[in-house]
C-alpha cells in the first residue's frame, strides 16, 4: 500500500502519475531511508508541512541517491492532495517551496 497510487487518482497522460518519475529513480526512492522514515504515512496536510521543511531542490546525488525533494514529489504524485489545500499554501508567500512541488502536479 505504501507504494501505490491512491484510488481515484487522476491519470496524467493516461497513465499512473507516479510513472512521471523514471523507474530506476522511483525504485531507489522506495528503497531510500527518507521514504521509509518520513514519507510512509503522510497525508495531504502533513505532506505540505514536510514540503515547507525542504531546504534545497534536486533530483539525485552521489551514487544515484534520491533527495528528500524527489521523495516528496513522488508522494505528491501518489496521494494527489486536493487543489484547495495546495492553493491555500501557494497564496502564503512564506511557503515558496510549495510552488516547486506544484510544477510536478497536474494543478
PDB file of N, CA and C in Angstrom:
ATOM      1  N   UNK A   1       0.810  -1.199   0.000  1.00  0.00           N
ATOM      2  CA  UNK A   1       0.000   0.000   0.000  1.00  0.00           C
ATOM      3  C   UNK A   1       0.851   1.259   0.000  1.00  0.00           C
ATOM      4  N   UNK A   2       2.027   1.204   0.598  1.00  0.00           N
ATOM      5  CA  UNK A   2       2.846   2.406   0.733  1.00  0.00           C
ATOM      6  C   UNK A   2       3.337   2.920  -0.608  1.00  0.00           C
ATOM      7  N   UNK A   3       3.431   2.065  -1.611  1.00  0.00           N
ATOM      8  CA  UNK A   3       3.968   2.487  -2.891  1.00  0.00           C
ATOM      9  C   UNK A   3       2.924   2.533  -3.999  1.00  0.00           C
ATOM     10  N   UNK A   4       1.666   2.486  -3.649  1.00  0.00           N
ATOM     11  CA  UNK A   4       0.620   2.515  -4.663  1.00  0.00           C
ATOM     12  C   UNK A   4      -0.043   3.882  -4.702  1.00  0.00           C
ATOM     13  N   UNK A   5      -0.559   4.221  -5.852  1.00  0.00           N
ATOM     14  CA  UNK A   5      -1.266   5.479  -6.017  1.00  0.00           C
ATOM     15  C   UNK A   5      -2.649   5.356  -5.387  1.00  0.00           C
ATOM     16  N   UNK A   6      -3.114   6.429  -4.794  1.00  0.00           N
ATOM     17  CA  UNK A   6      -4.407   6.434  -4.133  1.00  0.00           C
ATOM     18  C   UNK A   6      -5.510   6.110  -5.155  1.00  0.00           C
ATOM     19  N   UNK A   7      -6.523   5.394  -4.702  1.00  0.00           N
ATOM     20  CA  UNK A   7      -7.635   5.037  -5.586  1.00  0.00           C
ATOM     21  C   UNK A   7      -8.358   6.301  -6.035  1.00  0.00           C
ATOM     22  N   UNK A   8      -8.698   6.357  -7.285  1.00  0.00           N
ATOM     23  CA  UNK A   8      -9.408   7.512  -7.822  1.00  0.00           C
ATOM     24  C   UNK A   8      -8.497   8.661  -8.216  1.00  0.00           C
ATOM     25  N   UNK A   9      -7.206   8.426  -8.236  1.00  0.00           N
ATOM     26  CA  UNK A   9      -6.274   9.477  -8.620  1.00  0.00           C
ATOM     27  C   UNK A   9      -6.425   9.799 -10.102  1.00  0.00           C
ATOM     28  N   UNK A  10      -6.215  11.053 -10.418  1.00  0.00           N
ATOM     29  CA  UNK A  10      -6.333  11.494 -11.799  1.00  0.00           C
ATOM     30  C   UNK A  10      -5.134  11.012 -12.600  1.00  0.00           C
ATOM     31  N   UNK A  11      -5.393  10.386 -13.728  1.00  0.00           N
ATOM     32  CA  UNK A  11      -4.319   9.903 -14.591  1.00  0.00           C
ATOM     33  C   UNK A  11      -3.665  11.084 -15.299  1.00  0.00           C
ATOM     34  N   UNK A  12      -2.353  11.026 -15.432  1.00  0.00           N
ATOM     35  CA  UNK A  12      -1.617  12.063 -16.143  1.00  0.00           C
ATOM     36  C   UNK A  12      -1.068  11.441 -17.416  1.00  0.00           C
ATOM     37  N   UNK A  13      -1.430  12.008 -18.550  1.00  0.00           N
ATOM     38  CA  UNK A  13      -1.069  11.459 -19.865  1.00  0.00           C
ATOM     39  C   UNK A  13      -1.602  10.034 -20.018  1.00  0.00           C
ATOM     40  N   UNK A  14      -2.720   9.740 -19.369  1.00  0.00           N
ATOM     41  CA  UNK A  14      -3.343   8.436 -19.482  1.00  0.00           C
ATOM     42  C   UNK A  14      -2.675   7.339 -18.682  1.00  0.00           C
ATOM     43  N   UNK A  15      -1.756   7.697 -17.789  1.00  0.00           N
ATOM     44  CA  UNK A  15      -1.019   6.696 -17.016  1.00  0.00           C
ATOM     45  C   UNK A  15      -1.021   7.045 -15.536  1.00  0.00           C
ATOM     46  N   UNK A  16      -0.516   6.125 -14.759  1.00  0.00           N
ATOM     47  CA  UNK A  16      -0.328   6.327 -13.333  1.00  0.00           C
ATOM     48  C   UNK A  16       0.574   7.547 -13.129  1.00  0.00           C
ATOM     49  N   UNK A  17       0.193   8.509 -12.276  1.00  0.00           N
ATOM     50  CA  UNK A  17       1.002   9.712 -12.090  1.00  0.00           C
ATOM     51  C   UNK A  17       2.418   9.431 -11.594  1.00  0.00           C
ATOM     52  N   UNK A  18       2.609   8.345 -10.866  1.00  0.00           N
ATOM     53  CA  UNK A  18       3.946   8.023 -10.383  1.00  0.00           C
ATOM     54  C   UNK A  18       4.905   7.699 -11.517  1.00  0.00           C
ATOM     55  N   UNK A  19       4.372   7.340 -12.673  1.00  0.00           N
ATOM     56  CA  UNK A  19       5.219   6.987 -13.806  1.00  0.00           C
ATOM     57  C   UNK A  19       5.904   8.205 -14.429  1.00  0.00           C
ATOM     58  N   UNK A  20       5.607   9.417 -13.935  1.00  0.00           N
ATOM     59  CA  UNK A  20       6.341  10.600 -14.371  1.00  0.00           C
ATOM     60  C   UNK A  20       7.779  10.560 -13.874  1.00  0.00           C
ATOM     61  N   UNK A  21       8.020   9.792 -12.817  1.00  0.00           N
ATOM     62  CA  UNK A  21       9.369   9.606 -12.281  1.00  0.00           C
ATOM     63  C   UNK A  21       9.919   8.321 -12.884  1.00  0.00           C
ATOM     64  N   UNK A  22      11.147   8.392 -13.410  1.00  0.00           N
ATOM     65  CA  UNK A  22      11.786   7.227 -14.029  1.00  0.00           C
ATOM     66  C   UNK A  22      11.732   6.005 -13.123  1.00  0.00           C
ATOM     67  N   UNK A  23      11.617   4.838 -13.709  1.00  0.00           N
ATOM     68  CA  UNK A  23      11.511   3.589 -12.957  1.00  0.00           C
ATOM     69  C   UNK A  23      12.698   3.380 -12.021  1.00  0.00           C
ATOM     70  N   UNK A  24      13.901   3.616 -12.496  1.00  0.00           N
ATOM     71  CA  UNK A  24      15.089   3.406 -11.669  1.00  0.00           C
ATOM     72  C   UNK A  24      15.076   4.351 -10.473  1.00  0.00           C
ATOM     73  N   UNK A  25      14.774   5.614 -10.719  1.00  0.00           N
ATOM     74  CA  UNK A  25      14.732   6.602  -9.633  1.00  0.00           C
ATOM     75  C   UNK A  25      13.590   6.276  -8.681  1.00  0.00           C
ATOM     76  N   UNK A  26      12.447   5.893  -9.226  1.00  0.00           N
ATOM     77  CA  UNK A  26      11.294   5.538  -8.390  1.00  0.00           C
ATOM     78  C   UNK A  26      11.629   4.378  -7.474  1.00  0.00           C
ATOM     79  N   UNK A  27      12.292   3.358  -7.986  1.00  0.00           N
ATOM     80  CA  UNK A  27      12.677   2.212  -7.157  1.00  0.00           C
ATOM     81  C   UNK A  27      13.686   2.602  -6.091  1.00  0.00           C
ATOM     82  N   UNK A  28      14.610   3.496  -6.434  1.00  0.00           N
ATOM     83  CA  UNK A  28      15.578   3.950  -5.436  1.00  0.00           C
ATOM     84  C   UNK A  28      14.912   4.805  -4.373  1.00  0.00           C
ATOM     85  N   UNK A  29      13.894   5.543  -4.746  1.00  0.00           N
ATOM     86  CA  UNK A  29      13.137   6.312  -3.754  1.00  0.00           C
ATOM     87  C   UNK A  29      12.449   5.352  -2.794  1.00  0.00           C
ATOM     88  N   UNK A  30      11.802   4.313  -3.328  1.00  0.00           N
ATOM     89  CA  UNK A  30      11.127   3.334  -2.473  1.00  0.00           C
ATOM     90  C   UNK A  30      12.088   2.659  -1.505  1.00  0.00           C
ATOM     91  N   UNK A  31      13.344   2.504  -1.904  1.00  0.00           N
ATOM     92  CA  UNK A  31      14.333   1.841  -1.064  1.00  0.00           C
ATOM     93  C   UNK A  31      15.056   2.796  -0.121  1.00  0.00           C
ATOM     94  N   UNK A  32      14.888   4.097  -0.309  1.00  0.00           N
ATOM     95  CA  UNK A  32      15.644   5.074   0.482  1.00  0.00           C
ATOM     96  C   UNK A  32      15.120   5.156   1.920  1.00  0.00           C
ATOM     97  N   UNK A  33      16.022   5.513   2.811  1.00  0.00           N
ATOM     98  CA  UNK A  33      15.661   5.670   4.224  1.00  0.00           C
ATOM     99  C   UNK A  33      14.681   6.820   4.420  1.00  0.00           C
ATOM    100  N   UNK A  34      14.861   7.911   3.666  1.00  0.00           N
ATOM    101  CA  UNK A  34      13.958   9.062   3.816  1.00  0.00           C
ATOM    102  C   UNK A  34      12.521   8.655   3.488  1.00  0.00           C
ATOM    103  N   UNK A  35      12.345   7.888   2.430  1.00  0.00           N
ATOM    104  CA  UNK A  35      10.999   7.429   2.051  1.00  0.00           C
ATOM    105  C   UNK A  35      10.388   6.576   3.152  1.00  0.00           C
ATOM    106  N   UNK A  36      11.180   5.663   3.676  1.00  0.00           N
ATOM    107  CA  UNK A  36      10.671   4.736   4.691  1.00  0.00           C
ATOM    108  C   UNK A  36      10.403   5.426   6.021  1.00  0.00           C
ATOM    109  N   UNK A  37      11.214   6.406   6.378  1.00  0.00           N
ATOM    110  CA  UNK A  37      11.082   7.050   7.683  1.00  0.00           C
ATOM    111  C   UNK A  37      10.155   8.256   7.673  1.00  0.00           C
ATOM    112  N   UNK A  38      10.162   9.041   6.590  1.00  0.00           N
ATOM    113  CA  UNK A  38       9.437  10.309   6.601  1.00  0.00           C
ATOM    114  C   UNK A  38       8.220  10.360   5.681  1.00  0.00           C
ATOM    115  N   UNK A  39       8.151   9.497   4.701  1.00  0.00           N
ATOM    116  CA  UNK A  39       7.070   9.583   3.712  1.00  0.00           C
ATOM    117  C   UNK A  39       6.034   8.473   3.834  1.00  0.00           C
ATOM    118  N   UNK A  40       6.231   7.557   4.743  1.00  0.00           N
ATOM    119  CA  UNK A  40       5.385   6.364   4.792  1.00  0.00           C
ATOM    120  C   UNK A  40       3.917   6.689   5.019  1.00  0.00           C
ATOM    121  N   UNK A  41       3.574   7.420   6.053  1.00  0.00           N
ATOM    122  CA  UNK A  41       2.165   7.643   6.402  1.00  0.00           C
ATOM    123  C   UNK A  41       1.760   9.102   6.247  1.00  0.00           C
ATOM    124  N   UNK A  42       2.302   9.789   5.254  1.00  0.00           N
ATOM    125  CA  UNK A  42       1.966  11.196   5.065  1.00  0.00           C
ATOM    126  C   UNK A  42       0.551  11.360   4.524  1.00  0.00           C
ATOM    127  N   UNK A  43      -0.122  12.375   5.027  1.00  0.00           N
ATOM    128  CA  UNK A  43      -1.426  12.780   4.496  1.00  0.00           C
ATOM    129  C   UNK A  43      -1.206  14.043   3.666  1.00  0.00           C
ATOM    130  N   UNK A  44      -2.254  14.563   3.076  1.00  0.00           N
ATOM    131  CA  UNK A  44      -2.124  15.772   2.261  1.00  0.00           C
ATOM    132  C   UNK A  44      -1.588  16.938   3.091  1.00  0.00           C
ATOM    133  N   UNK A  45      -2.082  17.105   4.300  1.00  0.00           N
ATOM    134  CA  UNK A  45      -1.650  18.214   5.147  1.00  0.00           C
ATOM    135  C   UNK A  45      -0.216  18.025   5.625  1.00  0.00           C
ATOM    136  N   UNK A  46       0.128  16.817   6.047  1.00  0.00           N
ATOM    137  CA  UNK A  46       1.484  16.588   6.539  1.00  0.00           C
ATOM    138  C   UNK A  46       2.502  16.600   5.398  1.00  0.00           C
ATOM    139  N   UNK A  47       2.066  16.290   4.187  1.00  0.00           N
ATOM    140  CA  UNK A  47       2.950  16.375   3.026  1.00  0.00           C
ATOM    141  C   UNK A  47       3.363  17.822   2.798  1.00  0.00           C
ATOM    142  N   UNK A  48       2.422  18.730   2.894  1.00  0.00           N
ATOM    143  CA  UNK A  48       2.732  20.146   2.713  1.00  0.00           C
ATOM    144  C   UNK A  48       3.648  20.630   3.825  1.00  0.00           C
ATOM    145  N   UNK A  49       3.430  20.168   5.052  1.00  0.00           N
ATOM    146  CA  UNK A  49       4.306  20.545   6.164  1.00  0.00           C
ATOM    147  C   UNK A  49       5.732  20.065   5.915  1.00  0.00           C
ATOM    148  N   UNK A  50       5.892  18.851   5.410  1.00  0.00           N
ATOM    149  CA  UNK A  50       7.221  18.330   5.067  1.00  0.00           C
ATOM    150  C   UNK A  50       7.841  19.141   3.931  1.00  0.00           C
ATOM    151  N   UNK A  51       7.015  19.562   2.991  1.00  0.00           N
ATOM    152  CA  UNK A  51       7.481  20.364   1.870  1.00  0.00           C
ATOM    153  C   UNK A  51       8.081  21.677   2.354  1.00  0.00           C
ATOM    154  N   UNK A  52       7.472  22.262   3.341  1.00  0.00           N
ATOM    155  CA  UNK A  52       7.951  23.532   3.886  1.00  0.00           C
ATOM    156  C   UNK A  52       9.322  23.364   4.532  1.00  0.00           C
ATOM    157  N   UNK A  53       9.615  22.186   5.052  1.00  0.00           N
ATOM    158  CA  UNK A  53      10.892  21.926   5.709  1.00  0.00           C
ATOM    159  C   UNK A  53      12.044  21.717   4.723  1.00  0.00           C
ATOM    160  N   UNK A  54      11.752  21.531   3.444  1.00  0.00           N
ATOM    161  CA  UNK A  54      12.793  21.282   2.446  1.00  0.00           C
ATOM    162  C   UNK A  54      13.697  22.505   2.332  1.00  0.00           C
ATOM    163  N   UNK A  55      15.015  22.274   2.357  1.00  0.00           N
ATOM    164  CA  UNK A  55      15.970  23.375   2.278  1.00  0.00           C
ATOM    165  C   UNK A  55      16.633  23.486   0.908  1.00  0.00           C
ATOM    166  N   UNK A  56      16.514  22.465   0.077  1.00  0.00           N
ATOM    167  CA  UNK A  56      17.112  22.503  -1.250  1.00  0.00           C
ATOM    168  C   UNK A  56      16.270  21.675  -2.209  1.00  0.00           C
ATOM    169  N   UNK A  57      16.432  21.962  -3.489  1.00  0.00           N
ATOM    170  CA  UNK A  57      15.677  21.265  -4.529  1.00  0.00           C
ATOM    171  C   UNK A  57      16.681  20.534  -5.410  1.00  0.00           C
ATOM    172  N   UNK A  58      16.421  19.271  -5.669  1.00  0.00           N
ATOM    173  CA  UNK A  58      17.318  18.498  -6.513  1.00  0.00           C
ATOM    174  C   UNK A  58      16.711  17.152  -6.834  1.00  0.00           C
ATOM    175  N   UNK A  59      17.396  16.403  -7.662  1.00  0.00           N
ATOM    176  CA  UNK A  59      16.922  15.090  -8.085  1.00  0.00           C
ATOM    177  C   UNK A  59      17.596  13.962  -7.338  1.00  0.00           C
ATOM    178  N   UNK A  60      18.818  13.659  -7.746  1.00  0.00           N
ATOM    179  CA  UNK A  60      19.595  12.598  -7.115  1.00  0.00           C
ATOM    180  C   UNK A  60      21.003  13.122  -6.880  1.00  0.00           C
ATOM    181  N   UNK A  61      21.724  12.469  -5.994  1.00  0.00           N
ATOM    182  CA  UNK A  61      23.106  12.866  -5.712  1.00  0.00           C
ATOM    183  C   UNK A  61      23.923  11.627  -5.417  1.00  0.00           C
ATOM    184  N   UNK A  62      25.236  11.801  -5.397  1.00  0.00           N
ATOM    185  CA  UNK A  62      26.126  10.689  -5.076  1.00  0.00           C
ATOM    186  C   UNK A  62      25.930   9.517  -6.021  1.00  0.00           C
ATOM    187  N   UNK A  63      25.720   8.376  -5.456  1.00  0.00           N
ATOM    188  CA  UNK A  63      25.511   7.157  -6.233  1.00  0.00           C
ATOM    189  C   UNK A  63      24.017   6.987  -6.538  1.00  0.00           C
ATOM    190  N   UNK A  64      23.432   7.999  -7.170  1.00  0.00           N
ATOM    191  CA  UNK A  64      22.019   8.000  -7.557  1.00  0.00           C
ATOM    192  C   UNK A  64      21.075   7.895  -6.362  1.00  0.00           C
ATOM    193  N   UNK A  65      21.431   8.536  -5.264  1.00  0.00           N
ATOM    194  CA  UNK A  65      20.541   8.574  -4.103  1.00  0.00           C
ATOM    195  C   UNK A  65      19.523   9.692  -4.294  1.00  0.00           C
ATOM    196  N   UNK A  66      18.255   9.423  -4.067  1.00  0.00           N
ATOM    197  CA  UNK A  66      17.238  10.466  -4.246  1.00  0.00           C
ATOM    198  C   UNK A  66      17.276  11.474  -3.106  1.00  0.00           C
ATOM    199  N   UNK A  67      17.016  12.726  -3.441  1.00  0.00           N
ATOM    200  CA  UNK A  67      16.943  13.772  -2.428  1.00  0.00           C
ATOM    201  C   UNK A  67      15.576  13.719  -1.747  1.00  0.00           C
ATOM    202  N   UNK A  68      15.462  14.429  -0.639  1.00  0.00           N
ATOM    203  CA  UNK A  68      14.168  14.494   0.046  1.00  0.00           C
ATOM    204  C   UNK A  68      13.132  15.159  -0.850  1.00  0.00           C
ATOM    205  N   UNK A  69      13.555  16.103  -1.677  1.00  0.00           N
ATOM    206  CA  UNK A  69      12.654  16.760  -2.613  1.00  0.00           C
ATOM    207  C   UNK A  69      12.009  15.750  -3.552  1.00  0.00           C
ATOM    208  N   UNK A  70      12.817  14.857  -4.140  1.00  0.00           N
ATOM    209  CA  UNK A  70      12.276  13.867  -5.070  1.00  0.00           C
ATOM    210  C   UNK A  70      11.350  12.880  -4.361  1.00  0.00           C
ATOM    211  N   UNK A  71      11.690  12.524  -3.129  1.00  0.00           N
ATOM    212  CA  UNK A  71      10.818  11.630  -2.364  1.00  0.00           C
ATOM    213  C   UNK A  71       9.459  12.276  -2.142  1.00  0.00           C
ATOM    214  N   UNK A  72       9.460  13.562  -1.800  1.00  0.00           N
ATOM    215  CA  UNK A  72       8.197  14.258  -1.557  1.00  0.00           C
ATOM    216  C   UNK A  72       7.419  14.500  -2.844  1.00  0.00           C
ATOM    217  N   UNK A  73       8.120  14.713  -3.942  1.00  0.00           N
ATOM    218  CA  UNK A  73       7.439  14.849  -5.238  1.00  0.00           C
ATOM    219  C   UNK A  73       6.718  13.556  -5.591  1.00  0.00           C
ATOM    220  N   UNK A  74       7.384  12.431  -5.379  1.00  0.00           N
ATOM    221  CA  UNK A  74       6.740  11.143  -5.664  1.00  0.00           C
ATOM    222  C   UNK A  74       5.524  10.945  -4.764  1.00  0.00           C
ATOM    223  N   UNK A  75       5.644  11.337  -3.512  1.00  0.00           N
ATOM    224  CA  UNK A  75       4.497  11.220  -2.598  1.00  0.00           C
ATOM    225  C   UNK A  75       3.368  12.142  -3.039  1.00  0.00           C
ATOM    226  N   UNK A  76       3.700  13.326  -3.532  1.00  0.00           N
ATOM    227  CA  UNK A  76       2.697  14.254  -4.056  1.00  0.00           C
ATOM    228  C   UNK A  76       1.954  13.623  -5.218  1.00  0.00           C
ATOM    229  N   UNK A  77       2.689  12.997  -6.132  1.00  0.00           N
ATOM    230  CA  UNK A  77       2.047  12.331  -7.268  1.00  0.00           C
ATOM    231  C   UNK A  77       1.217  11.139  -6.819  1.00  0.00           C
ATOM    232  N   UNK A  78       1.634  10.508  -5.743  1.00  0.00           N
ATOM    233  CA  UNK A  78       0.963   9.311  -5.246  1.00  0.00           C
ATOM    234  C   UNK A  78      -0.368   9.636  -4.582  1.00  0.00           C
ATOM    235  N   UNK A  79      -0.402  10.652  -3.731  1.00  0.00           N
ATOM    236  CA  UNK A  79      -1.639  10.903  -2.966  1.00  0.00           C
ATOM    237  C   UNK A  79      -2.502  12.009  -3.558  1.00  0.00           C
ATOM    238  N   UNK A  80      -1.962  12.823  -4.425  1.00  0.00           N
ATOM    239  CA  UNK A  80      -2.697  13.905  -5.092  1.00  0.00           C
ATOM    240  C   UNK A  80      -3.617  14.659  -4.129  1.00  0.00           C
ATOM    241  N   UNK A  81      -3.054  15.571  -3.338  1.00  0.00           N
ATOM    242  CA  UNK A  81      -3.879  16.349  -2.405  1.00  0.00           C
ATOM    243  C   UNK A  81      -4.916  17.191  -3.140  1.00  0.00           C
ATOM    244  N   UNK A  82      -5.932  17.591  -2.422  1.00  0.00           N
ATOM    245  CA  UNK A  82      -6.981  18.413  -3.027  1.00  0.00           C
ATOM    246  C   UNK A  82      -6.415  19.761  -3.446  1.00  0.00           C
ATOM    247  N   UNK A  83      -6.950  20.276  -4.521  1.00  0.00           N
ATOM    248  CA  UNK A  83      -6.459  21.528  -5.090  1.00  0.00           C
ATOM    249  C   UNK A  83      -6.562  22.680  -4.094  1.00  0.00           C
ATOM    250  N   UNK A  84      -7.609  22.697  -3.300  1.00  0.00           N
ATOM    251  CA  UNK A  84      -7.825  23.787  -2.353  1.00  0.00           C
ATOM    252  C   UNK A  84      -6.703  23.864  -1.314  1.00  0.00           C
ATOM    253  N   UNK A  85      -6.227  22.708  -0.875  1.00  0.00           N
ATOM    254  CA  UNK A  85      -5.139  22.672   0.103  1.00  0.00           C
ATOM    255  C   UNK A  85      -3.884  23.288  -0.490  1.00  0.00           C
ATOM    256  N   UNK A  86      -3.555  22.906  -1.707  1.00  0.00           N
ATOM    257  CA  UNK A  86      -2.354  23.414  -2.356  1.00  0.00           C
ATOM    258  C   UNK A  86      -2.451  24.904  -2.665  1.00  0.00           C
ATOM    259  N   UNK A  87      -3.607  25.338  -3.104  1.00  0.00           N
ATOM    260  CA  UNK A  87      -3.787  26.750  -3.430  1.00  0.00           C
ATOM    261  C   UNK A  87      -3.650  27.611  -2.180  1.00  0.00           C
ATOM    262  N   UNK A  88      -4.155  27.135  -1.066  1.00  0.00           N
ATOM    263  CA  UNK A  88      -4.055  27.899   0.178  1.00  0.00           C
ATOM    264  C   UNK A  88      -2.601  28.101   0.597  1.00  0.00           C
ATOM    265  N   UNK A  89      -1.793  27.063   0.498  1.00  0.00           N
ATOM    266  CA  UNK A  89      -0.381  27.198   0.823  1.00  0.00           C
ATOM    267  C   UNK A  89       0.359  28.025  -0.228  1.00  0.00           C
ATOM    268  N   UNK A  90      -0.071  27.950  -1.458  1.00  0.00           N
ATOM    269  CA  UNK A  90       0.567  28.702  -2.536  1.00  0.00           C
ATOM    270  C   UNK A  90       0.352  30.203  -2.363  1.00  0.00           C
ATOM    271  N   UNK A  91      -0.777  30.588  -1.816  1.00  0.00           N
ATOM    272  CA  UNK A  91      -1.072  32.003  -1.590  1.00  0.00           C
ATOM    273  C   UNK A  91      -0.198  32.610  -0.501  1.00  0.00           C
ATOM    274  N   UNK A  92       0.236  31.803   0.432  1.00  0.00           N
ATOM    275  CA  UNK A  92       1.091  32.301   1.507  1.00  0.00           C
ATOM    276  C   UNK A  92       2.512  32.477   0.971  1.00  0.00           C
ATOM    277  N   UNK A  93       3.022  33.696   1.005  1.00  0.00           N
ATOM    278  CA  UNK A  93       4.320  33.988   0.408  1.00  0.00           C
ATOM    279  C   UNK A  93       5.475  33.330   1.144  1.00  0.00           C
ATOM    280  N   UNK A  94       5.322  33.022   2.417  1.00  0.00           N
ATOM    281  CA  UNK A  94       6.429  32.421   3.165  1.00  0.00           C
ATOM    282  C   UNK A  94       6.657  30.958   2.788  1.00  0.00           C
ATOM    283  N   UNK A  95       5.763  30.344   2.021  1.00  0.00           N
ATOM    284  CA  UNK A  95       5.906  28.952   1.618  1.00  0.00           C
ATOM    285  C   UNK A  95       6.246  28.851   0.137  1.00  0.00           C
ATOM    286  N   UNK A  96       7.371  29.391  -0.271  1.00  0.00           N
ATOM    287  CA  UNK A  96       7.756  29.411  -1.683  1.00  0.00           C
ATOM    288  C   UNK A  96       8.137  28.033  -2.201  1.00  0.00           C
ATOM    289  N   UNK A  97       8.509  27.108  -1.299  1.00  0.00           N
ATOM    290  CA  UNK A  97       8.901  25.775  -1.731  1.00  0.00           C
ATOM    291  C   UNK A  97       7.741  25.029  -2.372  1.00  0.00           C
ATOM    292  N   UNK A  98       6.532  25.351  -1.969  1.00  0.00           N
ATOM    293  CA  UNK A  98       5.355  24.640  -2.474  1.00  0.00           C
ATOM    294  C   UNK A  98       5.210  24.842  -3.983  1.00  0.00           C
ATOM    295  N   UNK A  99       5.613  26.002  -4.484  1.00  0.00           N
ATOM    296  CA  UNK A  99       5.493  26.280  -5.917  1.00  0.00           C
ATOM    297  C   UNK A  99       6.319  25.301  -6.745  1.00  0.00           C
ATOM    298  N   UNK A 100       7.485  24.933  -6.251  1.00  0.00           N
ATOM    299  CA  UNK A 100       8.310  23.983  -6.996  1.00  0.00           C
ATOM    300  C   UNK A 100       7.673  22.596  -7.018  1.00  0.00           C
ATOM    301  N   UNK A 101       6.960  22.234  -5.964  1.00  0.00           N
ATOM    302  CA  UNK A 101       6.273  20.948  -5.944  1.00  0.00           C
ATOM    303  C   UNK A 101       5.061  20.954  -6.869  1.00  0.00           C
ATOM    304  N   UNK A 102       4.399  22.084  -6.960  1.00  0.00           N
ATOM    305  CA  UNK A 102       3.226  22.169  -7.837  1.00  0.00           C
ATOM    306  C   UNK A 102       3.603  22.019  -9.305  1.00  0.00           C
ATOM    307  N   UNK A 103       4.842  22.284  -9.642  1.00  0.00           N
ATOM    308  CA  UNK A 103       5.274  22.115 -11.037  1.00  0.00           C
ATOM    309  C   UNK A 103       5.178  20.650 -11.452  1.00  0.00           C
ATOM    310  N   UNK A 104       5.259  19.725 -10.499  1.00  0.00           N
ATOM    311  CA  UNK A 104       5.171  18.304 -10.804  1.00  0.00           C
ATOM    312  C   UNK A 104       3.739  17.772 -10.781  1.00  0.00           C
ATOM    313  N   UNK A 105       2.822  18.558 -10.270  1.00  0.00           N
ATOM    314  CA  UNK A 105       1.457  18.066 -10.165  1.00  0.00           C
ATOM    315  C   UNK A 105       0.652  18.480 -11.382  1.00  0.00           C
ATOM    316  N   UNK A 106      -0.555  18.052 -11.433  1.00  0.00           N
ATOM    317  CA  UNK A 106      -1.432  18.316 -12.568  1.00  0.00           C
ATOM    318  C   UNK A 106      -2.331  19.510 -12.289  1.00  0.00           C
ATOM    319  N   UNK A 107      -1.923  20.382 -11.385  1.00  0.00           N
ATOM    320  CA  UNK A 107      -2.764  21.520 -10.998  1.00  0.00           C
ATOM    321  C   UNK A 107      -2.352  22.708 -11.779  1.00  0.00           C
TER     322      UNK A 107
END
